CSV table of N, CA and C in Angstrom, one decimal:
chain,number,residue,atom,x,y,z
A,255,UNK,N,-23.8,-16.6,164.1
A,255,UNK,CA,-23.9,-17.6,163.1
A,255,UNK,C,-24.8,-18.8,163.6
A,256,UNK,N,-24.9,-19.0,164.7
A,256,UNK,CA,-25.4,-20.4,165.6
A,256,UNK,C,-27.0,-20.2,164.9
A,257,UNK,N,-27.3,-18.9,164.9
A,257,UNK,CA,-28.9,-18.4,164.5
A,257,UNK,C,-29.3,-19.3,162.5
A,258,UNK,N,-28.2,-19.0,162.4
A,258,UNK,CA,-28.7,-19.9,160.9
A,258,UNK,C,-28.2,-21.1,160.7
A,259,UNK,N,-27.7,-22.1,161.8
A,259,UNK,CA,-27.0,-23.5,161.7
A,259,UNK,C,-28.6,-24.2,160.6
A,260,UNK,N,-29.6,-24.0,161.2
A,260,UNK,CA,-30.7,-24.6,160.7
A,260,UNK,C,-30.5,-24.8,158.9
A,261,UNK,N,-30.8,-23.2,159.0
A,261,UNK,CA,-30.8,-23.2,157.8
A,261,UNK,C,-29.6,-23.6,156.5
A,262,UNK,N,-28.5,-23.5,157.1
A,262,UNK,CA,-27.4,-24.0,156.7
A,262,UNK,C,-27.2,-25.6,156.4
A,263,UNK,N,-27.9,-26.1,157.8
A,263,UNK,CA,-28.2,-27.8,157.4
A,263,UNK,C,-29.0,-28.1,156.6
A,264,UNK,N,-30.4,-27.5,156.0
A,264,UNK,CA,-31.1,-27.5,155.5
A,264,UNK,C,-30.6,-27.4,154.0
A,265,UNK,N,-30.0,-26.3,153.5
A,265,UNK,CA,-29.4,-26.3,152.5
A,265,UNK,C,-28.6,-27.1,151.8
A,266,UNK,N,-27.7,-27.4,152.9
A,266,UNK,CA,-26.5,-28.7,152.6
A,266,UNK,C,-27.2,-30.1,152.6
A,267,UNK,N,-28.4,-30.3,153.4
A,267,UNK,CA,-28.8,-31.6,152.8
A,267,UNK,C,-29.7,-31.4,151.9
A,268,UNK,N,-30.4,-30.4,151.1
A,268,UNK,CA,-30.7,-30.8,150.2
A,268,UNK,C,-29.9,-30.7,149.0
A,269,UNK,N,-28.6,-30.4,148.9
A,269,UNK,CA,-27.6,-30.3,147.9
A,269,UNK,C,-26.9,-31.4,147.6
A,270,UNK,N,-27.2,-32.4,149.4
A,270,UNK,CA,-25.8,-33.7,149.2
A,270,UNK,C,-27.0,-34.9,149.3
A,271,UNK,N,-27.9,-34.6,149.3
A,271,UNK,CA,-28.7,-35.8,149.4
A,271,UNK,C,-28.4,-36.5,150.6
A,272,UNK,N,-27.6,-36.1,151.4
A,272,UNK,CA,-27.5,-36.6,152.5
A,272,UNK,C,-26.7,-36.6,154.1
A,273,UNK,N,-27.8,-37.1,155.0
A,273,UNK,CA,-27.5,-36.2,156.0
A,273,UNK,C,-26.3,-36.2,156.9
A,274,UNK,N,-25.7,-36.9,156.8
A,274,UNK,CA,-24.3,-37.4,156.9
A,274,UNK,C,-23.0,-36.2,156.6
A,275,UNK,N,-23.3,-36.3,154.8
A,275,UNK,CA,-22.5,-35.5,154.2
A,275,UNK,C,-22.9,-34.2,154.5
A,276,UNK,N,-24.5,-33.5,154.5
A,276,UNK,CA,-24.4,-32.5,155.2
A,276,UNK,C,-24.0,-31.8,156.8
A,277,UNK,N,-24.3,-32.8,157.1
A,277,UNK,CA,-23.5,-32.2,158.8
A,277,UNK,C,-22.0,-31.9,158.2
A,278,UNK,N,-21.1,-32.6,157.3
A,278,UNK,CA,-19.7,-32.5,157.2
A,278,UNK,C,-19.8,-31.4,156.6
A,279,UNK,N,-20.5,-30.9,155.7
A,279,UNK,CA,-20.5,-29.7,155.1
A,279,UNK,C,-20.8,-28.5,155.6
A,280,UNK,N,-21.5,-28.6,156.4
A,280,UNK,CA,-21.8,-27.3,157.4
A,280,UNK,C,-20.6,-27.2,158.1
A,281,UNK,N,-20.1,-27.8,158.6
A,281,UNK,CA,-19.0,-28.1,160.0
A,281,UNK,C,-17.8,-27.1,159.2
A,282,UNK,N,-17.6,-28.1,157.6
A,282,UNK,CA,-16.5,-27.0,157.2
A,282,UNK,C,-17.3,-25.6,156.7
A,283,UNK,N,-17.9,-25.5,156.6
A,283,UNK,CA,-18.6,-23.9,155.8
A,283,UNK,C,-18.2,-23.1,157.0
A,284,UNK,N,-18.6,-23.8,158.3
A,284,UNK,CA,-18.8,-22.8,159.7
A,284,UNK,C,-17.6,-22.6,159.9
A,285,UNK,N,-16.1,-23.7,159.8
A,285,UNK,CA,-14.9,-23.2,159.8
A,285,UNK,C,-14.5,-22.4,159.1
A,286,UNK,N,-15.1,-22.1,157.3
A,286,UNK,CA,-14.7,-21.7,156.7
A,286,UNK,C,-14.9,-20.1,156.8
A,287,UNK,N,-15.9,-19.7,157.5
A,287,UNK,CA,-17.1,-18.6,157.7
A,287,UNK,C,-16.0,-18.2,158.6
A,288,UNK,N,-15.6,-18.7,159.9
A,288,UNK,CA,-14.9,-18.2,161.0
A,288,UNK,C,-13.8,-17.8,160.2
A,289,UNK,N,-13.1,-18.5,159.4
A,289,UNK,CA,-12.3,-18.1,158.9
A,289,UNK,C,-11.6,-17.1,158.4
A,290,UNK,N,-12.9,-16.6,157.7
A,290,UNK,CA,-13.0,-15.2,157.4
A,290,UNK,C,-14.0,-14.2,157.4
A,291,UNK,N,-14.2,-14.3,159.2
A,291,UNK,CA,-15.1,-13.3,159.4
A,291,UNK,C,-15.0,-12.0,159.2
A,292,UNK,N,-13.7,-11.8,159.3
A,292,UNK,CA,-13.5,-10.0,159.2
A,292,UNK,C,-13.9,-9.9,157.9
A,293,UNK,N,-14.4,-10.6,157.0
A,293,UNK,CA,-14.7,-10.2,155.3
A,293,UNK,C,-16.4,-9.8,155.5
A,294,UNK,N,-17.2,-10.2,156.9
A,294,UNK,CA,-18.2,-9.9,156.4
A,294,UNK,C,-18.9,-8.5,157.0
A,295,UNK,N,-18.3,-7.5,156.6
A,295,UNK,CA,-18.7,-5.7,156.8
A,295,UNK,C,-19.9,-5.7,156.6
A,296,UNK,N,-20.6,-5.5,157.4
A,296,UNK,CA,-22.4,-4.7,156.8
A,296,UNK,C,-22.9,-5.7,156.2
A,297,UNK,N,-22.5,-6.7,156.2
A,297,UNK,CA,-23.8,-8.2,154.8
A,297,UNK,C,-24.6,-8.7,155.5
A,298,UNK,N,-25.6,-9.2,154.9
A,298,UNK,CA,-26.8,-9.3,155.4
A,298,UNK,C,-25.6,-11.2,155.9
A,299,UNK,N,-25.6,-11.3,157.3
A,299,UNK,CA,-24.8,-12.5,157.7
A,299,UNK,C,-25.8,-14.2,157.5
A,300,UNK,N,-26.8,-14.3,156.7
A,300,UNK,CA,-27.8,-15.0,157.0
A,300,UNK,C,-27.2,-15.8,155.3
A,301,UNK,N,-27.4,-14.6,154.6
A,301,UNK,CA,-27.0,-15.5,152.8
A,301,UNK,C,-25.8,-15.5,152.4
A,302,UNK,N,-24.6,-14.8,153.5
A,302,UNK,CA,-23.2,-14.7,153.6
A,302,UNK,C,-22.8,-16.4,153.7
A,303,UNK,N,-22.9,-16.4,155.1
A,303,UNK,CA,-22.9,-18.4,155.7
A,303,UNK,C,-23.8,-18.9,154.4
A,304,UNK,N,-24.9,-18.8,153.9
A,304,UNK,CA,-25.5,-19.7,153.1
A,304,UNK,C,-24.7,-19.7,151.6
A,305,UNK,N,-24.2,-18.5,151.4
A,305,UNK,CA,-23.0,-18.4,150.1
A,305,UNK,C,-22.1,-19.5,150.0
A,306,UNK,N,-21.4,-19.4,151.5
A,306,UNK,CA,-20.4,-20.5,152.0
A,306,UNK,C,-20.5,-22.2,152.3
A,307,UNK,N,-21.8,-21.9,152.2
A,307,UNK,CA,-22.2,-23.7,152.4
A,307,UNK,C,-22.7,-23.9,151.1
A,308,UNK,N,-22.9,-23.0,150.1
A,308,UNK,CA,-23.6,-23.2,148.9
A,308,UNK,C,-22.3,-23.9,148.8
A,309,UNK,N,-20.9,-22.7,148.3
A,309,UNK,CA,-19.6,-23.2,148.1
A,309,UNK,C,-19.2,-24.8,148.6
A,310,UNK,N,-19.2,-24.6,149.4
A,310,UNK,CA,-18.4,-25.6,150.0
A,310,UNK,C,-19.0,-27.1,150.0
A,311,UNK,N,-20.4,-27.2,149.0
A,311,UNK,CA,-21.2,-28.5,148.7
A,311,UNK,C,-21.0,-28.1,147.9
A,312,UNK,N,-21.4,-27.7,146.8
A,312,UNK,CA,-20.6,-27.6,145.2
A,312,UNK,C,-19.5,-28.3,145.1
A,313,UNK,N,-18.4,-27.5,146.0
A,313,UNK,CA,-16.9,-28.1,145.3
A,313,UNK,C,-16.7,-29.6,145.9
A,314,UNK,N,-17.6,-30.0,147.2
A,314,UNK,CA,-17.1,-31.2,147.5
A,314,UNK,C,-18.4,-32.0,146.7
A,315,UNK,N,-19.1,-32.0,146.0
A,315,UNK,CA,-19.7,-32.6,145.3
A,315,UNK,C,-19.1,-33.0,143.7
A,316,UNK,N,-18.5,-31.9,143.1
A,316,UNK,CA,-17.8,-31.8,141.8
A,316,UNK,C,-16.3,-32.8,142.3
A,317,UNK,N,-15.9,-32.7,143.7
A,317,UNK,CA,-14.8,-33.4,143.8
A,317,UNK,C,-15.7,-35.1,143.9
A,318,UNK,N,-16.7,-35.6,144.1
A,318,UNK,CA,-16.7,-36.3,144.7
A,318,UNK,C,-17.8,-37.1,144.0
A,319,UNK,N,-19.0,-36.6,143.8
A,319,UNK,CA,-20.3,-36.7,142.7
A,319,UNK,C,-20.5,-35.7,141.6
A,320,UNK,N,-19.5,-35.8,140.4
A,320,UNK,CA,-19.9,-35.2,139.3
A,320,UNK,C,-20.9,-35.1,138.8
A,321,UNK,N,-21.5,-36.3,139.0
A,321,UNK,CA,-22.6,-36.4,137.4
A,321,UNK,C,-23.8,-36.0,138.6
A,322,UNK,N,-23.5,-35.8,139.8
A,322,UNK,CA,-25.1,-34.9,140.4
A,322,UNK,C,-25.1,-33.4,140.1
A,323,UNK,N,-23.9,-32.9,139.7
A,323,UNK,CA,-24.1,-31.7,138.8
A,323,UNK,C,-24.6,-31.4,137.3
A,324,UNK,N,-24.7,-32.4,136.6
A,324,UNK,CA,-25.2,-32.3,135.4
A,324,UNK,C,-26.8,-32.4,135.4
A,325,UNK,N,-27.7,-31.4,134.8
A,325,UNK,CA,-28.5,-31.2,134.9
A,325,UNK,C,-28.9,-31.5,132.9
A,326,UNK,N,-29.9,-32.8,132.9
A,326,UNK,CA,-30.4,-33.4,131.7
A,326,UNK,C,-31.3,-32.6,131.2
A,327,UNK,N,-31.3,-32.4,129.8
A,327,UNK,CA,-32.2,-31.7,129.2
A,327,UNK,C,-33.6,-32.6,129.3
A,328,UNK,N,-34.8,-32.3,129.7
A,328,UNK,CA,-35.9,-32.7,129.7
A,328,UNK,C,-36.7,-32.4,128.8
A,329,UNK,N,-36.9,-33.1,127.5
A,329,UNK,CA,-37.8,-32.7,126.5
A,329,UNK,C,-39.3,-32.5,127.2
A,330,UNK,N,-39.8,-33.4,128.0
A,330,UNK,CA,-41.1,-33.1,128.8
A,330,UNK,C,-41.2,-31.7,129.2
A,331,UNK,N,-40.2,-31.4,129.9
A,331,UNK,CA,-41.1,-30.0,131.0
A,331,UNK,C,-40.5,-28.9,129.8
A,332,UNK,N,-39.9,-28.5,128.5
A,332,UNK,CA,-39.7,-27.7,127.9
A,332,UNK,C,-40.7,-28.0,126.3
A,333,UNK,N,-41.7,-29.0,126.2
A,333,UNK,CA,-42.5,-28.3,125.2
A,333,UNK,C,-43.7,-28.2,125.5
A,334,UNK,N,-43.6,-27.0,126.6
A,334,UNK,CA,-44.5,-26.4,126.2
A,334,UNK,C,-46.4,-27.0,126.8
A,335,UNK,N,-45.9,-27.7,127.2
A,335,UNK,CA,-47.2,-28.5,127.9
A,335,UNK,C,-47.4,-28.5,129.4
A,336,UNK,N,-48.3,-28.6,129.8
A,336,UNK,CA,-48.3,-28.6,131.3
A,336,UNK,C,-49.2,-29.0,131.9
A,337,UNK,N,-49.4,-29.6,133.1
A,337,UNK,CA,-50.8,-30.6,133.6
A,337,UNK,C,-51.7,-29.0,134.3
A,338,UNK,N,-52.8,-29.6,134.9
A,338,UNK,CA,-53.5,-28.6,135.1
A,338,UNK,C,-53.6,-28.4,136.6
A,339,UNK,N,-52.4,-28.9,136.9
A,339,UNK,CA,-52.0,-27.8,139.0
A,339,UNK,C,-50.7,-27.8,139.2
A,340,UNK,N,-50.6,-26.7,140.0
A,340,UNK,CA,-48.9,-26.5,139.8
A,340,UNK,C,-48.6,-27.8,141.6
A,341,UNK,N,-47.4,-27.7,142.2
A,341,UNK,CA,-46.9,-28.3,142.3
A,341,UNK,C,-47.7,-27.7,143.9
A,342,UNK,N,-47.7,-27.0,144.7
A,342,UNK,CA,-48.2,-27.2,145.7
A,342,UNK,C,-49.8,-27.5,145.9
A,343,UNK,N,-50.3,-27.1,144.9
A,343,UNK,CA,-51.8,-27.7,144.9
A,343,UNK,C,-51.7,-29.2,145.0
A,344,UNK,N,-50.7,-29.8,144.2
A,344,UNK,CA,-51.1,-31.2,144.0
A,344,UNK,C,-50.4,-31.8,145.6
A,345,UNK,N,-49.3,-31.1,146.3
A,345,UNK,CA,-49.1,-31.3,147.7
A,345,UNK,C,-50.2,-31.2,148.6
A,346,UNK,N,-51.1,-30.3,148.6
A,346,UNK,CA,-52.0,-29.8,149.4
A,346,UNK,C,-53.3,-30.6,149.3
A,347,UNK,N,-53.6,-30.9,148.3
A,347,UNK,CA,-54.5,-31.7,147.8
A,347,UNK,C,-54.6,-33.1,148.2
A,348,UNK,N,-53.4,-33.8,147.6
A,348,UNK,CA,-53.3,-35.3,147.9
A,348,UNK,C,-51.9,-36.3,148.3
A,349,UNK,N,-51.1,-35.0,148.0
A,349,UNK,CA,-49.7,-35.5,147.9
A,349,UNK,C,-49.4,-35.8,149.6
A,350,UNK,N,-48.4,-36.5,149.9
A,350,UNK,CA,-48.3,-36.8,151.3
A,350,UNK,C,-46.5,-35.8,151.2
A,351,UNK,N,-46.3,-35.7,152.2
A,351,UNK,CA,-44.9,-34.9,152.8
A,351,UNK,C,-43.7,-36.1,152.2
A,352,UNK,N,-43.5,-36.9,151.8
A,352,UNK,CA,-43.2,-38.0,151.7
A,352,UNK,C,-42.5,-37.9,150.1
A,353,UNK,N,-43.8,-38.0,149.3
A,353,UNK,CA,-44.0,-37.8,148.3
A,353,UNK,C,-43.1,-36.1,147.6
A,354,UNK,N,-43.7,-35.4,148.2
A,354,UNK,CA,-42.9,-34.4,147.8
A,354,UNK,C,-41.3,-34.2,148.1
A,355,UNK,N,-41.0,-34.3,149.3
A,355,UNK,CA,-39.8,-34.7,149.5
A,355,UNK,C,-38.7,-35.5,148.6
A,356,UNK,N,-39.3,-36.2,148.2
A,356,UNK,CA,-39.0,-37.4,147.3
A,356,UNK,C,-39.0,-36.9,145.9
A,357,UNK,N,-39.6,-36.2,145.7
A,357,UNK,CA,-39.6,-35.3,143.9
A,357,UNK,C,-38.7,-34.6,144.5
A,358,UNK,N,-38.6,-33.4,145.3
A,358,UNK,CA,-37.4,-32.5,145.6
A,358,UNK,C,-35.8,-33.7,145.6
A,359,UNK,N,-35.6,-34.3,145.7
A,359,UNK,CA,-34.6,-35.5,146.2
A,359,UNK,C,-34.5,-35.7,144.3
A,360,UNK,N,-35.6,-35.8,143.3
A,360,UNK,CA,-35.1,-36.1,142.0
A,360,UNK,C,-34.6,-35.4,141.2
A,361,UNK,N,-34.4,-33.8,141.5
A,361,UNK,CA,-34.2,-32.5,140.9
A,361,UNK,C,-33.1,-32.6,140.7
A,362,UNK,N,-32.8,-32.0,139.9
A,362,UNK,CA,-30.7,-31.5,139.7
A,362,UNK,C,-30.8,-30.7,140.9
A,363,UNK,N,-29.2,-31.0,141.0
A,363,UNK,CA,-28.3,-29.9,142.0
A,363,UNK,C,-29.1,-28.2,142.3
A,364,UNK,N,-28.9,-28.2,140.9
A,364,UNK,CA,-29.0,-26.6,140.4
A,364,UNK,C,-30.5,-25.9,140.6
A,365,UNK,N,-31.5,-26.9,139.9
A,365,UNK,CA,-32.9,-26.8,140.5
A,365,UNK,C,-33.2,-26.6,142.1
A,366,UNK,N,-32.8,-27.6,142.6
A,366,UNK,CA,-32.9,-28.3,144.0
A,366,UNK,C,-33.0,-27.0,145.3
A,367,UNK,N,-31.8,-26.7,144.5
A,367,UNK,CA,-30.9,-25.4,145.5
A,367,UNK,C,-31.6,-24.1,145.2
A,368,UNK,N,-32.2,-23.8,144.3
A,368,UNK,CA,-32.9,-22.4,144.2
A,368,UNK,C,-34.7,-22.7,145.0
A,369,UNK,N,-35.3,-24.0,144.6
A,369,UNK,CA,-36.3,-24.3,145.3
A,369,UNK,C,-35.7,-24.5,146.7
A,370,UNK,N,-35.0,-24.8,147.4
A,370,UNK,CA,-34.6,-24.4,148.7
A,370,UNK,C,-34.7,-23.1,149.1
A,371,UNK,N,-34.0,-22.3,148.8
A,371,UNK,CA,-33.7,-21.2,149.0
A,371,UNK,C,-34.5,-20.5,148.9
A,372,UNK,N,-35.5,-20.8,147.8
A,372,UNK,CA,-36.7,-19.7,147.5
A,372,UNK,C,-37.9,-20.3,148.5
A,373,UNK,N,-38.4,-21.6,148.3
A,373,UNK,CA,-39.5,-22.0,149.3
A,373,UNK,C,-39.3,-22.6,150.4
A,374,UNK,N,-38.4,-23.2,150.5
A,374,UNK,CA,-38.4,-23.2,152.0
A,374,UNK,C,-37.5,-22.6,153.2
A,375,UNK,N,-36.6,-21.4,152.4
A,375,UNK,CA,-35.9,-20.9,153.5
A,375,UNK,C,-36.0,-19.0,153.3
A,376,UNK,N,-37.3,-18.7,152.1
A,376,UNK,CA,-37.6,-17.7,151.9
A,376,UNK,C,-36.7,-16.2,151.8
A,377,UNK,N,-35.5,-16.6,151.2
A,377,UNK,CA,-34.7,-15.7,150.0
A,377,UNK,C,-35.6,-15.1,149.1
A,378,UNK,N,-35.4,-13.8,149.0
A,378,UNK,CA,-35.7,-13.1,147.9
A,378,UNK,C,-35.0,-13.4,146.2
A,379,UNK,N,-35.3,-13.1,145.3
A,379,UNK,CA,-34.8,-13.6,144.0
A,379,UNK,C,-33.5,-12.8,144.1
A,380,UNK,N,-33.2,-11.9,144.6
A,380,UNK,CA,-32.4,-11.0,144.5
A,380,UNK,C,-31.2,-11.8,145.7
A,381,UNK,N,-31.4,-12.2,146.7
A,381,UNK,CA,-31.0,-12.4,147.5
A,381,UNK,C,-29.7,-14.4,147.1
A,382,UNK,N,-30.9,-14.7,146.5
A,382,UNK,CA,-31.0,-16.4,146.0
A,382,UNK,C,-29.6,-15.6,145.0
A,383,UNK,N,-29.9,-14.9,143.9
A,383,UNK,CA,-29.0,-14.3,142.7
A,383,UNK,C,-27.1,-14.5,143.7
A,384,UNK,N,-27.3,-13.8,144.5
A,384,UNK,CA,-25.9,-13.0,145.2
A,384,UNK,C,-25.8,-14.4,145.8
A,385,UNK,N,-26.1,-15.2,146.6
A,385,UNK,CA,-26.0,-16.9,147.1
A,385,UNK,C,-25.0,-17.3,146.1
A,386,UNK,N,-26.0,-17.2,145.2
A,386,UNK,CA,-25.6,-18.9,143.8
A,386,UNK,C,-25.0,-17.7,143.0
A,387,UNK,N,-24.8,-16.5,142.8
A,387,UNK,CA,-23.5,-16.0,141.8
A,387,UNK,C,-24.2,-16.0,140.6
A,388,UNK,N,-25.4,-16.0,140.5
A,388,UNK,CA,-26.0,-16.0,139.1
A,388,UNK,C,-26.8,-14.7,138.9
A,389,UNK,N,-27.3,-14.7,137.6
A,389,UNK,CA,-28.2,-13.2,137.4
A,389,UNK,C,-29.5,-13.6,138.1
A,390,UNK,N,-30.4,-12.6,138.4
A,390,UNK,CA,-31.6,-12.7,138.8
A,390,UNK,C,-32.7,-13.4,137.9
A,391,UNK,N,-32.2,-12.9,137.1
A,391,UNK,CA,-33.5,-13.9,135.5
A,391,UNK,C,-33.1,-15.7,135.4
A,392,UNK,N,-31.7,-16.0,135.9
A,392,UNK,CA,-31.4,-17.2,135.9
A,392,UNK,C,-31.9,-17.9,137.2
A,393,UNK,N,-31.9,-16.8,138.0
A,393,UNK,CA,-32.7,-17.3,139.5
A,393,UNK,C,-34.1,-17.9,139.0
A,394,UNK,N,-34.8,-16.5,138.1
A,394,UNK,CA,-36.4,-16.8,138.0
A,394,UNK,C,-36.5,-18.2,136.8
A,395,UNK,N,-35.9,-18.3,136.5
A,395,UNK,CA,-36.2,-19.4,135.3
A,395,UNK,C,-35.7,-20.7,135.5
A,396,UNK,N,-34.9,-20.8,136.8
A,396,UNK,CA,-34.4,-22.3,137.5
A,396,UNK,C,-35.7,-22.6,138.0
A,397,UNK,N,-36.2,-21.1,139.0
A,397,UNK,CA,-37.0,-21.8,140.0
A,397,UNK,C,-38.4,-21.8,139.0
A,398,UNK,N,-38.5,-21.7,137.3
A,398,UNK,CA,-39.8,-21.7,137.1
A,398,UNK,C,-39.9,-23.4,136.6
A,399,UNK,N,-38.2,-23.6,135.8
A,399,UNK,CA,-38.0,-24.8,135.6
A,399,UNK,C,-37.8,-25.8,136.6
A,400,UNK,N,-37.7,-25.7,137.7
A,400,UNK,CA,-37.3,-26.4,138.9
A,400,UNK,C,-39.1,-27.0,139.6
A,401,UNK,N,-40.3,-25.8,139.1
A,401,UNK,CA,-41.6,-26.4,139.9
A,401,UNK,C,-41.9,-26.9,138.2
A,402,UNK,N,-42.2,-26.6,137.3
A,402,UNK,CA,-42.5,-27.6,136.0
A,402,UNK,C,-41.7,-28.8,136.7
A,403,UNK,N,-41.2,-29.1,136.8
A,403,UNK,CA,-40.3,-30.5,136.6
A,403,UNK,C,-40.8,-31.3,138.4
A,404,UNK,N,-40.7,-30.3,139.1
A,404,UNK,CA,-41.6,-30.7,140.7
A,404,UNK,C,-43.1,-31.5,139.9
A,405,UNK,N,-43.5,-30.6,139.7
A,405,UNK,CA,-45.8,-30.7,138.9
A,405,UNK,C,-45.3,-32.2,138.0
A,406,UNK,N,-44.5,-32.2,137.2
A,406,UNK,CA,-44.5,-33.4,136.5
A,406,UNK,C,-44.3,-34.9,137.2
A,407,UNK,N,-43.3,-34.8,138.4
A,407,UNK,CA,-42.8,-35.7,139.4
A,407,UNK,C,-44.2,-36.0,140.0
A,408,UNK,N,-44.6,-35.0,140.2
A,408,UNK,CA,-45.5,-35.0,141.1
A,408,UNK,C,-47.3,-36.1,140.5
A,409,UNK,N,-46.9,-35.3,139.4
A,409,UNK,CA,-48.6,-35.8,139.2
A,409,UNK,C,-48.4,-37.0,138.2
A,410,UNK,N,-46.8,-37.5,137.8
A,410,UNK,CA,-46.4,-39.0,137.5
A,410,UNK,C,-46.6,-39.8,138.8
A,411,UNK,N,-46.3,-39.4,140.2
A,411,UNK,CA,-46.5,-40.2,141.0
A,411,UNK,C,-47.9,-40.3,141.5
A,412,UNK,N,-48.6,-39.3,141.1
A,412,UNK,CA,-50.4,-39.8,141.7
A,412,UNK,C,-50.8,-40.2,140.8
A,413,UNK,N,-50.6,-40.2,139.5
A,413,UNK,CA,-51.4,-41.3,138.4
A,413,UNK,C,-50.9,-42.8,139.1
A,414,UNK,N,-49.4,-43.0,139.5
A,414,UNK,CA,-49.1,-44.7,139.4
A,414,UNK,C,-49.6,-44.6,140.9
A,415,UNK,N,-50.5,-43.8,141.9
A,415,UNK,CA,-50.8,-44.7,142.8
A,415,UNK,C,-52.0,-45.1,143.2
């Protein structure tokens, strides 16, 4: 398990917004994991631990920061419009590490955690699905809604600078 601590902190802080609360959350996930290791037969042990820290920042979030679970309907990134570069072009381009960071930091919970999992800790859609307990189509259409709403953060903050 020591092999995906990384990735497990990685996950938890971008779920808790913070690094604090993530180290606590990992600490219990890893107790939680030991806990019950004999449950993990044959699983891939990498998105098992990440299942469990998914869990275990959800519930202490919902106990603790409700309203960072509610994800606002955004009339912007659903009609239908769209600027003309997606979200890592406008990183690659002009954006500083900073900046992007900082849009990922404005996302819902729910967004946040599939752009984790998909870009920077490179889960398969299929893989991300069995994580987060959702269908695979709801995987693909977080993470399509999750970079619209990145591209919009993103290219609201290079127009104001």
């Amino acid at each position: 398990m020591l092999p995906h601590l990384d990735a497990a902190y990685n996950l938890a802080r971008w779920l808790t917004r913070n690094p604090d609360d993530a180290e606590d959350m990992v600490q219990e996930a890893y107790l939680r994991a030991f806990k019950f290791f004999d449950a993990l037969r044959g699983a891939d042990s990498r998105a098992w631990l990440l299942t469990i820290v998914r869990n275990t920042c959800y519930t202490w979030l919902q106990q603790n920061r409700p309203r960072d679970l509610a994800a606002p309907f955004d009339e912007d990134i659903h009609s239908g419009e769209s600027a003309s570069a997606d979200p890592a072009t406008l990183v690659l381009k002009s954006a500083s590490h900073q900046m992007l960071k900082g849009a990922l930091e404005e996302l819902p919970t729910e967004f946040r955690e599939v752009v984790v999992l998909r870009d920077l800790e490179g889960f398969s859609y299929k893989e991300i699905a069995e994580i987060a307990k959702i269908p695979p189509g709801t995987v693909m259409s977080r993470l399509a809604r999750a970079r619209e709403r990145l591209k919009q953060l993103l290219c609201n903050r290079l127009k104001e600078s």
